[in-house]
mmCIF file of the C-alpha atoms, coordinates in Angstrom:
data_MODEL
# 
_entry.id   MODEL 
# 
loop_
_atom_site.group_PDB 
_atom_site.id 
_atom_site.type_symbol 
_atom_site.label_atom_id 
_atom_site.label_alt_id 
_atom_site.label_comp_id 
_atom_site.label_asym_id 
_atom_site.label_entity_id 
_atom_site.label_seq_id 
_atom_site.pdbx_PDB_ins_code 
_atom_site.Cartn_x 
_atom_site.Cartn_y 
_atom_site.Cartn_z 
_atom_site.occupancy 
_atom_site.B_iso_or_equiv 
_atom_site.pdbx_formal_charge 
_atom_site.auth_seq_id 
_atom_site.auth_comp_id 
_atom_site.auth_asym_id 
_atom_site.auth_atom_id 
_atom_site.pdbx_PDB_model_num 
ATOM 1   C CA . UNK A 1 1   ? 0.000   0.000  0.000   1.00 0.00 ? 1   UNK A CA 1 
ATOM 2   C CA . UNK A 1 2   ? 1.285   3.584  -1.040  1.00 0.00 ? 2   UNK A CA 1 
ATOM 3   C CA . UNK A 1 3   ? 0.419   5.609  2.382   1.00 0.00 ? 3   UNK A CA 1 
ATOM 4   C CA . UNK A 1 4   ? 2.644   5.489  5.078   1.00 0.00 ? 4   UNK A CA 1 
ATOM 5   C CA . UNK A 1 5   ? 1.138   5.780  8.602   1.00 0.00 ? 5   UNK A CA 1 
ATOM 6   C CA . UNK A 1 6   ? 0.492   8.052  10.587  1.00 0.00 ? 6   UNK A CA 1 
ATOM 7   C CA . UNK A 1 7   ? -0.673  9.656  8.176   1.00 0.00 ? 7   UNK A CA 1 
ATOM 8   C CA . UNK A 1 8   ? -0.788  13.460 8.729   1.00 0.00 ? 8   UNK A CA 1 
ATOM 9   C CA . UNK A 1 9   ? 2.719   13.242 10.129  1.00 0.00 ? 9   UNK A CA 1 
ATOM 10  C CA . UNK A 1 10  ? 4.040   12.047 6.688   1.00 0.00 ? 10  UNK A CA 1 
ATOM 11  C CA . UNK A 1 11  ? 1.993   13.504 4.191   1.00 0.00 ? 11  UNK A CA 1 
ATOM 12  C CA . UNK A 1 12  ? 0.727   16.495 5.851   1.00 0.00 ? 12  UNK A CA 1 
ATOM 13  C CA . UNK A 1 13  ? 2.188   20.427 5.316   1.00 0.00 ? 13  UNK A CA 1 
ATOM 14  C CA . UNK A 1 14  ? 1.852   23.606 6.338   1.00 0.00 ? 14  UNK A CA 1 
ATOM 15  C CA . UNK A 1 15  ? -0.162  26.130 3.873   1.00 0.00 ? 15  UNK A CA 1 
ATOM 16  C CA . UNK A 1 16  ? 3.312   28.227 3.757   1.00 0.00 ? 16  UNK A CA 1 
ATOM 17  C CA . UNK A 1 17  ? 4.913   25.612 2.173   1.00 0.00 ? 17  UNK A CA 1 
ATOM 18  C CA . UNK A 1 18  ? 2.800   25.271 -1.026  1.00 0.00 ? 18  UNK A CA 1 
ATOM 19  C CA . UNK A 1 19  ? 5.044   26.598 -3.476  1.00 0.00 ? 19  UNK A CA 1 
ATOM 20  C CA . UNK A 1 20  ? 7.705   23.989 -2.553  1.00 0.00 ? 20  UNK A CA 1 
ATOM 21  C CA . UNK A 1 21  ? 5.080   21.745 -2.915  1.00 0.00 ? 21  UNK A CA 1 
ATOM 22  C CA . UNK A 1 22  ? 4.407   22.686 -6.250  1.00 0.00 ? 22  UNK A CA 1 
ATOM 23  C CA . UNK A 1 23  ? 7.888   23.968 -7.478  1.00 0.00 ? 23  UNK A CA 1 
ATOM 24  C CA . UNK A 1 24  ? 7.920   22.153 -10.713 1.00 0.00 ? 24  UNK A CA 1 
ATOM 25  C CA . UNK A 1 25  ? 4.760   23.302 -12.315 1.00 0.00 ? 25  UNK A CA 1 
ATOM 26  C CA . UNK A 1 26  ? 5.470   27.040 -10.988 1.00 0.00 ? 26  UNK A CA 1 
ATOM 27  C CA . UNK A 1 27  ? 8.859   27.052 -12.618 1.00 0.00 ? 27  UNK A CA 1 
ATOM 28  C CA . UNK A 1 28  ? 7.615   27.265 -16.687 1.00 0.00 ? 28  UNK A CA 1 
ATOM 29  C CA . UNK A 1 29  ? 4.754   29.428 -16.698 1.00 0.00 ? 29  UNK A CA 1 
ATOM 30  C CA . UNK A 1 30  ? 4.063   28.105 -20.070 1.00 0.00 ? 30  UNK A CA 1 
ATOM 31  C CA . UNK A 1 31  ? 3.282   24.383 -18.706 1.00 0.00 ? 31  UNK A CA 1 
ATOM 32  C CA . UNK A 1 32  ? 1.468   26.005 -16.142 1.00 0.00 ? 32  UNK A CA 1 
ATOM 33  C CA . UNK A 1 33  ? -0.935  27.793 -17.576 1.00 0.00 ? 33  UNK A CA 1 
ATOM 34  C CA . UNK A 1 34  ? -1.578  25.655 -20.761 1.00 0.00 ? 34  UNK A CA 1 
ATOM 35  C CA . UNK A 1 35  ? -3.661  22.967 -20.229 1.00 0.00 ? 35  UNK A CA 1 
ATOM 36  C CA . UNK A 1 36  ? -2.690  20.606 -22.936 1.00 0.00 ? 36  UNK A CA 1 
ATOM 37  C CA . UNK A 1 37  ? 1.112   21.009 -22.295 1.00 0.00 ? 37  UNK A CA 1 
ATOM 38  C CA . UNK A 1 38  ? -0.090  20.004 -18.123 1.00 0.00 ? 38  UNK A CA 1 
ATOM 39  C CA . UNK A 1 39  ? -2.376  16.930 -19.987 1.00 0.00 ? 39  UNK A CA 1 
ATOM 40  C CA . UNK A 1 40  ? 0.789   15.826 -22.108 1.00 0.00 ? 40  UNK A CA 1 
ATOM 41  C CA . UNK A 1 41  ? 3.222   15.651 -19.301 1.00 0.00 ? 41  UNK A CA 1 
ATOM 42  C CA . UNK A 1 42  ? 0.513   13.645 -17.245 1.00 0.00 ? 42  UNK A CA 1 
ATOM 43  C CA . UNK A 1 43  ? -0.592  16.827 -15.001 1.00 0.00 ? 43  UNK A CA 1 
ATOM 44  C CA . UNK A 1 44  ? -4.100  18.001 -13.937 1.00 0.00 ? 44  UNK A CA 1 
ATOM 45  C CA . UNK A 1 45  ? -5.235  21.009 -12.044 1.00 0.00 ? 45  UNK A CA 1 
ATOM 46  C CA . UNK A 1 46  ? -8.140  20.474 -9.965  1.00 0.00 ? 46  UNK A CA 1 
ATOM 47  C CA . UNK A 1 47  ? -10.535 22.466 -7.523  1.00 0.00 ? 47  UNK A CA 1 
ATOM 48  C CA . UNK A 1 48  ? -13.199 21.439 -5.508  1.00 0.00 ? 48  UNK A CA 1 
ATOM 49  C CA . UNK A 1 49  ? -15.723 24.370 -3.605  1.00 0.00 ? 49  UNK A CA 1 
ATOM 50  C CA . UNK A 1 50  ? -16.733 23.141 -0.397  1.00 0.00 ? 50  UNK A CA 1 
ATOM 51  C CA . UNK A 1 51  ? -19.567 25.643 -0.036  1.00 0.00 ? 51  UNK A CA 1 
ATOM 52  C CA . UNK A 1 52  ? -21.059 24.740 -3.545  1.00 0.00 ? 52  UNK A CA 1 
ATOM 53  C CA . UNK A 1 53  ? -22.069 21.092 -2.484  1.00 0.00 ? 53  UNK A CA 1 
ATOM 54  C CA . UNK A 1 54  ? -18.519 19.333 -3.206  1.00 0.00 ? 54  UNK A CA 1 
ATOM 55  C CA . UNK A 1 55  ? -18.100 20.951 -7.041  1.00 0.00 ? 55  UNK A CA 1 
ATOM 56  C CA . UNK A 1 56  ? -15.246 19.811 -8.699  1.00 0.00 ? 56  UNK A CA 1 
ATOM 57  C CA . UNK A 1 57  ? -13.641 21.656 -11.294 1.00 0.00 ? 57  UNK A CA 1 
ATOM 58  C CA . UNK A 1 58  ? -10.771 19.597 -13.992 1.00 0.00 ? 58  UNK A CA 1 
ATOM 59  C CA . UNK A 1 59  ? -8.204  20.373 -16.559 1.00 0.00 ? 59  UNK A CA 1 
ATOM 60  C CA . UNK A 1 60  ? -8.030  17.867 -18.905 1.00 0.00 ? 60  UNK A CA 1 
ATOM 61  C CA . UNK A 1 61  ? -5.111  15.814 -17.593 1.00 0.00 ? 61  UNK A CA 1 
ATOM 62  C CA . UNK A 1 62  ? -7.122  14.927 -14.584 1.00 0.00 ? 62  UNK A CA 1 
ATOM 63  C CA . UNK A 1 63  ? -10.263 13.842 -17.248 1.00 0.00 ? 63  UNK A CA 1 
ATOM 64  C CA . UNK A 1 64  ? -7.461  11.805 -18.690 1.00 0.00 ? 64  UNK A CA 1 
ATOM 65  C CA . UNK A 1 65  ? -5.930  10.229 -15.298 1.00 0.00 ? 65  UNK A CA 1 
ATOM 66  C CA . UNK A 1 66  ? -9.275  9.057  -13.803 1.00 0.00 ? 66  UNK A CA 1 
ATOM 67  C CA . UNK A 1 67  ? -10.275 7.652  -17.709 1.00 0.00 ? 67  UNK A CA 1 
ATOM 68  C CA . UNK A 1 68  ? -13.284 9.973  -17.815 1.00 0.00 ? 68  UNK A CA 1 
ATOM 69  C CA . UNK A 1 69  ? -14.238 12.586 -20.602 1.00 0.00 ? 69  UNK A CA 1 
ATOM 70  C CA . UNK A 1 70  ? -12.773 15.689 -21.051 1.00 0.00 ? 70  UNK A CA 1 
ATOM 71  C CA . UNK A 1 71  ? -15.616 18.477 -19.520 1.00 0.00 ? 71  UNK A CA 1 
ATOM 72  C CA . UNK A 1 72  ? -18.160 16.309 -18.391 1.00 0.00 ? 72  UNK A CA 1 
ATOM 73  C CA . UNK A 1 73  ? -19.609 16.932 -15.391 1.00 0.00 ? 73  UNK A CA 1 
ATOM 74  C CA . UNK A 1 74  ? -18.018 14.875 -12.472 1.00 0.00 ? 74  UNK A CA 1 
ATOM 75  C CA . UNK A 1 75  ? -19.754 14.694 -8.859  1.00 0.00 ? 75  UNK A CA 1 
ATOM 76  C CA . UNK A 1 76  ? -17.314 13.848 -6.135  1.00 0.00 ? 76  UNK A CA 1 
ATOM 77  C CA . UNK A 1 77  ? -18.700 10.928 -5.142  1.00 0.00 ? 77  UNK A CA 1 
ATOM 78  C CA . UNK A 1 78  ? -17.849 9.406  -8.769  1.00 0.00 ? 78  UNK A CA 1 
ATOM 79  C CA . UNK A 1 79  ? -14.736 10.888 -8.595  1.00 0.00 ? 79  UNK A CA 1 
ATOM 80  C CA . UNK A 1 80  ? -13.973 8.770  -5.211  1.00 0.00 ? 80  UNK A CA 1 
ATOM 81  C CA . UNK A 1 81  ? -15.113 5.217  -6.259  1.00 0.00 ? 81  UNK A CA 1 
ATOM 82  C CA . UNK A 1 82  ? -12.748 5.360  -8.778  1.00 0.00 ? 82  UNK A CA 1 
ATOM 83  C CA . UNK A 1 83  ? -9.815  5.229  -5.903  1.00 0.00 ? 83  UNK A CA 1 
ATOM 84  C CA . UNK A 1 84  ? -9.035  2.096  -5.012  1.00 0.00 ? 84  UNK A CA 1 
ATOM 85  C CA . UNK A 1 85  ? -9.785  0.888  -1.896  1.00 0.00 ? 85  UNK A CA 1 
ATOM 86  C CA . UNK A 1 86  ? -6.710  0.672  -0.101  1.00 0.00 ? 86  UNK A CA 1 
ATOM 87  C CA . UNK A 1 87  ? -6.235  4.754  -1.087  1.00 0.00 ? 87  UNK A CA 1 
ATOM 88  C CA . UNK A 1 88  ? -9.380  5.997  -1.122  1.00 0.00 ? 88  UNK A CA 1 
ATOM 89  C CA . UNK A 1 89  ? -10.203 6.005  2.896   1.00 0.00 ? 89  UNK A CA 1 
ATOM 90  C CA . UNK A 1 90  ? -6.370  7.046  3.603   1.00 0.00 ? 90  UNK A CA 1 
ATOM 91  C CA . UNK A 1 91  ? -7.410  9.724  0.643   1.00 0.00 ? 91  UNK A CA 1 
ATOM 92  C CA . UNK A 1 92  ? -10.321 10.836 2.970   1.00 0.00 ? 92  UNK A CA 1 
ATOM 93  C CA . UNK A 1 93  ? -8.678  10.923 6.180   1.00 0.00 ? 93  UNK A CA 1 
ATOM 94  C CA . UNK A 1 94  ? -5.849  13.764 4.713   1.00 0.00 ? 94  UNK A CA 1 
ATOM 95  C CA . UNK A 1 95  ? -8.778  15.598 3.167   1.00 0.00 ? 95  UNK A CA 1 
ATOM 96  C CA . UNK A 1 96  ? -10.599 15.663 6.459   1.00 0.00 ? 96  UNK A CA 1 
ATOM 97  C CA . UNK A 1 97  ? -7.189  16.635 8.190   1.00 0.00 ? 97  UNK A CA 1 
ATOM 98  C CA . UNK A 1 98  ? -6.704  19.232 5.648   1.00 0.00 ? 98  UNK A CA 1 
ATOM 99  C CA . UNK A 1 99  ? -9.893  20.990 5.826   1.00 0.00 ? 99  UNK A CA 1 
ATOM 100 C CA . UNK A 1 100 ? -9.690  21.160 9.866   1.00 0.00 ? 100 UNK A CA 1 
ATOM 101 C CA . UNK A 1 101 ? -6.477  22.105 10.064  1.00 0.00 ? 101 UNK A CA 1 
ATOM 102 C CA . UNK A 1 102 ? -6.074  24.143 7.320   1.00 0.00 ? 102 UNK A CA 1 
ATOM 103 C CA . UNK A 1 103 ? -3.065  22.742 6.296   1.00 0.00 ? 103 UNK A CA 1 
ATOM 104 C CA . UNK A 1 104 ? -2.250  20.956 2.565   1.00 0.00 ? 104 UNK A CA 1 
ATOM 105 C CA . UNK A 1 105 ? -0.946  17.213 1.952   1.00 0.00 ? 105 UNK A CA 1 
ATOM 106 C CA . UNK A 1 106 ? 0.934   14.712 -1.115  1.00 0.00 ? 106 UNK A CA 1 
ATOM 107 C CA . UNK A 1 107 ? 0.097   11.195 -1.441  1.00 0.00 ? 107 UNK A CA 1 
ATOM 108 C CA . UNK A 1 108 ? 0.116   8.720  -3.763  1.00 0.00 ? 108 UNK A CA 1 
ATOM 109 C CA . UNK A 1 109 ? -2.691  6.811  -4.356  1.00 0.00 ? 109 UNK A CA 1 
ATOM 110 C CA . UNK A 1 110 ? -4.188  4.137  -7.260  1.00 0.00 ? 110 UNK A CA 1 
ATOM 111 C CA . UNK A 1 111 ? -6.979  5.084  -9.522  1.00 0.00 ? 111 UNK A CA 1 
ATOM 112 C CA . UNK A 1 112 ? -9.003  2.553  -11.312 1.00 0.00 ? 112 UNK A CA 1 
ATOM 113 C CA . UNK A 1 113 ? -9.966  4.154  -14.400 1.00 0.00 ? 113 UNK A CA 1 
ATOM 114 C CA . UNK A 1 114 ? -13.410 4.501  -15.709 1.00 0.00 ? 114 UNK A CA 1 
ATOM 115 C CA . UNK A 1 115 ? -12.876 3.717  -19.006 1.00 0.00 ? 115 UNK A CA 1 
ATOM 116 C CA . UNK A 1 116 ? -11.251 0.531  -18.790 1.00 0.00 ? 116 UNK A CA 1 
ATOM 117 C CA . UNK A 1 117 ? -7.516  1.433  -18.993 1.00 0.00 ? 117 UNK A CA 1 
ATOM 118 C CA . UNK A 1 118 ? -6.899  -0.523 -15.571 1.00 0.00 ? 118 UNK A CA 1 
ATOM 119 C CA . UNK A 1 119 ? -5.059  0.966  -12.046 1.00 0.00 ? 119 UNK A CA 1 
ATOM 120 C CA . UNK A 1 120 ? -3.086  3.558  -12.197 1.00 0.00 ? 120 UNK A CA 1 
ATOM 121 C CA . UNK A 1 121 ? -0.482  5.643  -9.858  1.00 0.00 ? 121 UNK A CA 1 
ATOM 122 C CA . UNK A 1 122 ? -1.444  9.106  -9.162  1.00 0.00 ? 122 UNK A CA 1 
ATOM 123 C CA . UNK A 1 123 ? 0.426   11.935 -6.775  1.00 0.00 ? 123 UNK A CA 1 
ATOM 124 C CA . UNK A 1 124 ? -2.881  13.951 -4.428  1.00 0.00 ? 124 UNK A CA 1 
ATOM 125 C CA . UNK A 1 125 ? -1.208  17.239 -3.670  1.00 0.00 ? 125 UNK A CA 1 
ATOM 126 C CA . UNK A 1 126 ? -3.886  19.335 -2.308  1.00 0.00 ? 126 UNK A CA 1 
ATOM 127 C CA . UNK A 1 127 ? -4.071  22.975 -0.696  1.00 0.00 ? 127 UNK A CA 1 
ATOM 128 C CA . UNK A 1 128 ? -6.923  24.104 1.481   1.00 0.00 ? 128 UNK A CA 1 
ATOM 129 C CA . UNK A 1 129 ? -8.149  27.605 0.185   1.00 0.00 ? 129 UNK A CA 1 
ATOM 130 C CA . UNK A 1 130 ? -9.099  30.156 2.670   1.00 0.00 ? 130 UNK A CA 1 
ATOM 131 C CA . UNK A 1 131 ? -11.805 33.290 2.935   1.00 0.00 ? 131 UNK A CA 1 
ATOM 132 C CA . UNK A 1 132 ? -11.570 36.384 4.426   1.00 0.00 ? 132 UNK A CA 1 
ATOM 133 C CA . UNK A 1 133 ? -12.757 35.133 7.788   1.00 0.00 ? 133 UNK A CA 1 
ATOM 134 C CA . UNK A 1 134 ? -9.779  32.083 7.712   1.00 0.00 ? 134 UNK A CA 1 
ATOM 135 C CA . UNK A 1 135 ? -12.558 29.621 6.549   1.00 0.00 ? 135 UNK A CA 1 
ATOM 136 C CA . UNK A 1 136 ? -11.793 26.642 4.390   1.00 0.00 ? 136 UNK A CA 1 
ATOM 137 C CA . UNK A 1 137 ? -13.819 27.187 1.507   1.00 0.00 ? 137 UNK A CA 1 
ATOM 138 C CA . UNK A 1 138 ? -12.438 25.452 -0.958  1.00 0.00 ? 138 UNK A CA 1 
ATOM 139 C CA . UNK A 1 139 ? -9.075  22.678 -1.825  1.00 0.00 ? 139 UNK A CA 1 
ATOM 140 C CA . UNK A 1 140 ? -7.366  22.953 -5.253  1.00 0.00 ? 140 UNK A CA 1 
ATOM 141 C CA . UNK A 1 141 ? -4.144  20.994 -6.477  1.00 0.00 ? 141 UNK A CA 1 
ATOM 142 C CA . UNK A 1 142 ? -2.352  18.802 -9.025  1.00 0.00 ? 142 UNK A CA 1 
ATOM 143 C CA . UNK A 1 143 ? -3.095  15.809 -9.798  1.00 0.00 ? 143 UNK A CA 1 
ATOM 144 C CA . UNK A 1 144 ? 0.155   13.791 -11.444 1.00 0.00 ? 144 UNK A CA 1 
ATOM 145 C CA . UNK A 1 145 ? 0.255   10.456 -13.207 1.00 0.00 ? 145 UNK A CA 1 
ATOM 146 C CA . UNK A 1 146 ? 2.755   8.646  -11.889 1.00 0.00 ? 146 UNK A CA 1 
ATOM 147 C CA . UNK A 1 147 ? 5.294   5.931  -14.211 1.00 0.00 ? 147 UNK A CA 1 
ATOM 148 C CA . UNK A 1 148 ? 4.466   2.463  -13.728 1.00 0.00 ? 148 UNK A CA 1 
ATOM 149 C CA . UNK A 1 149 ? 6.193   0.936  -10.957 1.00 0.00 ? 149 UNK A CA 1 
ATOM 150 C CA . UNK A 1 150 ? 7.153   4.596  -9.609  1.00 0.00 ? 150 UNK A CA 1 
ATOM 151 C CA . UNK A 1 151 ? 7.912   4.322  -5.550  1.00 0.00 ? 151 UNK A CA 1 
ATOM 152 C CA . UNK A 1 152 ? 6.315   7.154  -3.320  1.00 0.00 ? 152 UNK A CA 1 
ATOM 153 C CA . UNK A 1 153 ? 7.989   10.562 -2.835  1.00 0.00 ? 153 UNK A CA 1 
ATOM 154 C CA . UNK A 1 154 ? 6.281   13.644 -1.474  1.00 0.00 ? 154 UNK A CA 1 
ATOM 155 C CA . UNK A 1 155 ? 7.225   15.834 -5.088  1.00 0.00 ? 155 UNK A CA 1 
ATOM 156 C CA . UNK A 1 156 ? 6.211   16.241 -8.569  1.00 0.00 ? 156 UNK A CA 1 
ATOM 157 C CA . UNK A 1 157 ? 8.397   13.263 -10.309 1.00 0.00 ? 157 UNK A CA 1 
ATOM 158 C CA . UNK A 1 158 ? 10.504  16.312 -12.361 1.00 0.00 ? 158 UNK A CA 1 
ATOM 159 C CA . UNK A 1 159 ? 11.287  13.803 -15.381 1.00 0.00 ? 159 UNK A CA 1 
ATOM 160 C CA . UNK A 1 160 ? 7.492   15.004 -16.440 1.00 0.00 ? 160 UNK A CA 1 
ATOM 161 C CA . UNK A 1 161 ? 8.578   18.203 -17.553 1.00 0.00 ? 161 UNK A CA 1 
ATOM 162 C CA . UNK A 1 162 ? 10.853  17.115 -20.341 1.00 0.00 ? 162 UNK A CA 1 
ATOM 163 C CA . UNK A 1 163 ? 9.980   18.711 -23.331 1.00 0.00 ? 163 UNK A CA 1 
ATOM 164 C CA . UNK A 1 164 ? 7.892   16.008 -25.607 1.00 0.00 ? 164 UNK A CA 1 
# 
């Protein structure tokens, strides 16, 4: 199993450590703001608004990871049974952590995708966003394919942003 136990201990960060966190995608603005160059190199951005019933916005890498189609609608719930087991409850307990203690987490977890293309790996790096008031009102992130037989780390795998 990917997660390592406990898990808020190793997966877990501090909100003023996002941009280390996400280093490699803020480091060509071109990759970063492009969402086919993010798809290509196995990237997604991702949002979900926790006051608008769970909503989750995708770029089209994260359509492609989970084997769904591009700009369809996806409900959260959806989103989740496609985790598989053994990462979708550690998945949920870093997402719980993260909203109540407004901090971000990595971790790699396995995807069964929708349309057929089997389990894949998949690196969670997720960032609580805050209102006014210090609220949690929202989580956003990347979501990165990971190689077959790729172990765990807690950062982008940087080979991704070779040039294709």
């Amino acid at each position: 199993m990917r997660p390592i136990e406990p898990l808020p201990l190793h997966h877990s960060w501090p909100l003023y450590d996002l941009r280390t966190h996400l280093a490699p995608v803020l480091l060509d603005p071109d990759i970063a703001r492009s969402d086919i160059a993010l798809a290509e190199r196995g990237l997604g951005l991702w949002h979900c608004d926790l006051t608008d019933d769970n909503r989750l916005s995708w770029t089209a890498g994260v359509y492609d990871i989970f084997g769904l189609e591009r700009d369809c609608p996806v409900a959260r719930p959806l989103s989740v049974s496609l985790y598989a087991p053994e990462s979708r409850e550690p998945m949920e307990r870093l997402r719980a952590y993260a909203i109540k203690h407004k901090r971000g987490f990595t971790l790699d977890v396995d995807i069964n995708q929708a349309d057929g293309g089997g389990r894949c790996a998949m690196r969670l790096i997720a960032a609580p966003i805050l209102n006014a008031d210090d609220d949690v009102i929202a989580l956003h992130g990347v979501k990165q394919l990971l190689p077959h037989g790729a172990t765990s780390s807690p950062r982008l795998d940087p080979t991704i942003f070779v040039m294709l």
